[in-house]
Amino acid sequence: MKADYYKGTEKILYNYNYLKANLEIKLKELHEIQLDDGVSGINYEGVSTCKTYKISQPVEDIAVLNIERINCITDNVKKLKSKINSIETSLNLLSDEEREIIQMKYFDSMNWIQISDKINISERQAHRIKHNAINKIKIGLFGIRALEEDMPIIRSI
């Protein structure tokens, strides 16, 4: 099955702001877990304890669960940062006009009439510039696989 890197790139761009928001949420969640690990001191007043003074199983379970949550969120944060960095690096390689059109179309949700009016070009020209920019970004995001999609001859090199 042929992958469609162009559509995948558009999907990533449409969701760029949500990826950034999710990263912020994950970082706050990680910070909250680290501040409040869910384990508090045990008050033994009026409670008889066993001779070994061992930690009760429920407290240990909470500590292990929090460690697993921290590891999971940390992995998620790394993946989000990597994807956001890839998007931003790819955008920085575009011309100013290409970057502006991508910004307006995908991040600001402007329609083609608004975009063409703002940068004073035809809608058709704006579409063409966007198409070329997406083709550049997809190579930045997906690498040689995306390039092979457009140029099958590369596979034999």
CSV table of C-alpha atoms in Angstrom, one decimal:
chain,number,residue,atom,x,y,z
A,1,MET,CA,0.0,0.0,0.0
A,2,LYS,CA,1.4,3.4,-1.0
A,3,ALA,CA,1.8,5.9,1.8
A,4,ASP,CA,0.4,9.3,1.1
A,5,TYR,CA,3.0,11.6,2.7
A,6,TYR,CA,1.4,14.7,1.3
A,7,LYS,CA,-1.9,14.1,3.1
A,8,GLY,CA,0.0,13.1,6.2
A,9,THR,CA,2.0,16.3,6.1
A,10,GLU,CA,-1.2,18.3,5.8
A,11,LYS,CA,-2.7,16.5,8.8
A,12,ILE,CA,0.3,17.2,10.9
A,13,LEU,CA,0.2,20.9,9.9
A,14,TYR,CA,-3.5,21.2,10.6
A,15,ASN,CA,-2.8,19.8,14.1
A,16,TYR,CA,0.4,21.6,14.8
A,17,ASN,CA,-1.2,24.0,17.3
A,18,TYR,CA,-2.9,21.1,19.1
A,19,LEU,CA,0.4,19.2,19.3
A,20,LYS,CA,2.0,22.3,21.0
A,21,ALA,CA,-1.0,22.5,23.3
A,22,ASN,CA,-0.7,18.8,24.2
A,23,LEU,CA,3.0,19.3,24.9
A,24,GLU,CA,2.2,22.1,27.3
A,25,ILE,CA,-0.5,19.9,29.0
A,26,LYS,CA,1.9,17.0,29.3
A,27,LEU,CA,4.6,19.1,30.8
A,28,LYS,CA,2.2,20.5,33.4
A,29,GLU,CA,0.9,17.0,34.2
A,30,LEU,CA,4.5,15.8,34.7
A,31,HIS,CA,5.2,18.7,36.9
A,32,GLU,CA,2.1,18.0,39.1
A,33,ILE,CA,3.0,14.4,39.5
A,34,GLN,CA,6.5,15.2,40.5
A,35,LEU,CA,5.2,17.8,43.0
A,36,ASP,CA,2.6,15.4,44.5
A,37,ASP,CA,3.8,11.9,44.2
A,38,GLY,CA,0.6,10.6,45.9
A,39,VAL,CA,2.6,9.1,48.7
A,40,SER,CA,2.2,10.8,52.0
A,41,GLY,CA,3.6,10.0,55.4
A,42,ILE,CA,1.7,7.4,57.5
A,43,ASN,CA,0.4,8.4,60.9
A,44,TYR,CA,0.9,5.5,63.2
A,45,GLU,CA,-0.7,7.1,66.3
A,46,GLY,CA,-3.0,4.7,67.9
A,47,VAL,CA,-2.2,2.0,65.3
A,48,SER,CA,-0.1,-1.0,66.2
A,49,THR,CA,2.4,-2.0,63.6
A,50,CYS,CA,4.1,-5.2,62.9
A,51,LYS,CA,7.6,-5.9,64.3
A,52,THR,CA,9.3,-5.4,60.9
A,53,TYR,CA,7.9,-1.9,60.4
A,54,LYS,CA,7.6,-2.6,56.6
A,55,ILE,CA,5.9,-0.2,54.2
A,56,SER,CA,2.4,-1.3,53.4
A,57,GLN,CA,1.7,-2.7,50.0
A,58,PRO,CA,-0.8,0.1,48.9
A,59,VAL,CA,1.8,2.8,49.4
A,60,GLU,CA,4.3,0.8,47.4
A,61,ASP,CA,1.8,0.3,44.6
A,62,ILE,CA,1.1,4.1,44.4
A,63,ALA,CA,4.8,4.8,44.2
A,64,VAL,CA,5.3,2.3,41.4
A,65,LEU,CA,2.3,3.6,39.5
A,66,ASN,CA,3.6,7.1,39.7
A,67,ILE,CA,7.0,6.1,38.4
A,68,GLU,CA,5.3,4.3,35.4
A,69,ARG,CA,3.1,7.4,34.8
A,70,ILE,CA,6.2,9.7,34.8
A,71,ASN,CA,8.0,7.4,32.4
A,72,CYS,CA,5.0,7.2,30.0
A,73,ILE,CA,4.5,11.0,30.1
A,74,THR,CA,8.2,11.6,29.6
A,75,ASP,CA,8.3,9.4,26.5
A,76,ASN,CA,5.2,11.2,25.2
A,77,VAL,CA,6.9,14.6,25.8
A,78,LYS,CA,10.0,13.5,23.9
A,79,LYS,CA,8.0,12.4,20.9
A,80,LEU,CA,5.9,15.6,20.9
A,81,LYS,CA,9.1,17.8,21.1
A,82,SER,CA,10.7,15.8,18.3
A,83,LYS,CA,7.7,16.2,16.0
A,84,ILE,CA,7.3,19.9,16.8
A,85,ASN,CA,11.0,20.4,16.2
A,86,SER,CA,10.8,18.6,12.9
A,87,ILE,CA,7.9,20.8,11.8
A,88,GLU,CA,9.6,24.0,12.8
A,89,THR,CA,12.9,23.0,11.2
A,90,SER,CA,11.1,22.2,7.9
A,91,LEU,CA,9.2,25.5,8.1
A,92,ASN,CA,12.4,27.4,8.5
A,93,LEU,CA,13.7,26.0,5.2
A,94,LEU,CA,10.8,27.5,3.3
A,95,SER,CA,10.8,30.9,1.6
A,96,ASP,CA,9.1,33.7,3.5
A,97,GLU,CA,6.1,33.6,1.1
A,98,GLU,CA,5.7,29.8,1.5
A,99,ARG,CA,6.0,30.0,5.2
A,100,GLU,CA,3.4,32.8,5.4
A,101,ILE,CA,0.9,30.8,3.3
A,102,ILE,CA,1.4,27.7,5.4
A,103,GLN,CA,1.0,29.8,8.6
A,104,MET,CA,-2.2,31.4,7.4
A,105,LYS,CA,-3.7,28.2,5.9
A,106,TYR,CA,-2.9,25.6,8.6
A,107,PHE,CA,-2.2,27.5,11.8
A,108,ASP,CA,-4.5,30.5,11.4
A,109,SER,CA,-7.3,28.6,9.6
A,110,MET,CA,-7.7,31.3,7.0
A,111,ASN,CA,-9.5,30.5,3.7
A,112,TRP,CA,-8.0,31.0,0.3
A,113,ILE,CA,-9.8,34.3,-0.4
A,114,GLN,CA,-8.4,35.8,2.8
A,115,ILE,CA,-4.9,34.4,2.1
A,116,SER,CA,-4.8,35.7,-1.5
A,117,ASP,CA,-6.1,39.1,-0.4
A,118,LYS,CA,-3.5,39.4,2.4
A,119,ILE,CA,-0.5,38.6,0.3
A,120,ASN,CA,-1.9,40.1,-2.9
A,121,ILE,CA,-1.7,37.1,-5.2
A,122,SER,CA,-4.4,35.0,-7.0
A,123,GLU,CA,-6.0,32.0,-5.2
A,124,ARG,CA,-4.5,29.7,-7.9
A,125,GLN,CA,-1.0,31.0,-7.2
A,126,ALA,CA,-1.5,30.7,-3.5
A,127,HIS,CA,-2.6,27.0,-4.0
A,128,ARG,CA,0.5,26.4,-6.1
A,129,ILE,CA,2.9,27.9,-3.6
A,130,LYS,CA,1.2,25.9,-0.8
A,131,HIS,CA,1.5,22.7,-2.8
A,132,ASN,CA,5.2,23.3,-3.4
A,133,ALA,CA,5.7,24.1,0.3
A,134,ILE,CA,3.9,20.9,1.4
A,135,ASN,CA,6.2,18.9,-0.9
A,136,LYS,CA,9.2,20.4,0.8
A,137,ILE,CA,7.9,20.0,4.3
A,138,LYS,CA,6.9,16.3,3.7
A,139,ILE,CA,10.5,15.5,2.9
A,140,GLY,CA,11.6,17.2,6.1
A,141,LEU,CA,9.1,15.2,8.1
A,142,PHE,CA,9.3,11.8,6.4
A,143,GLY,CA,12.7,11.9,4.7
A,144,ILE,CA,13.7,9.7,1.7
A,145,ARG,CA,10.4,7.7,1.8
A,146,ALA,CA,8.5,10.8,0.9
A,147,LEU,CA,10.9,11.7,-1.9
A,148,GLU,CA,10.6,8.1,-3.3
A,149,GLU,CA,6.8,8.5,-3.4
A,150,ASP,CA,7.3,11.3,-6.0
A,151,MET,CA,10.3,9.8,-7.7
A,152,PRO,CA,10.3,6.0,-7.8
A,153,ILE,CA,13.6,6.0,-9.7
A,154,ILE,CA,15.4,6.9,-6.5
A,155,ARG,CA,14.7,3.5,-5.0
A,156,SER,CA,17.1,1.9,-7.5
A,157,ILE,CA,20.0,4.3,-6.6
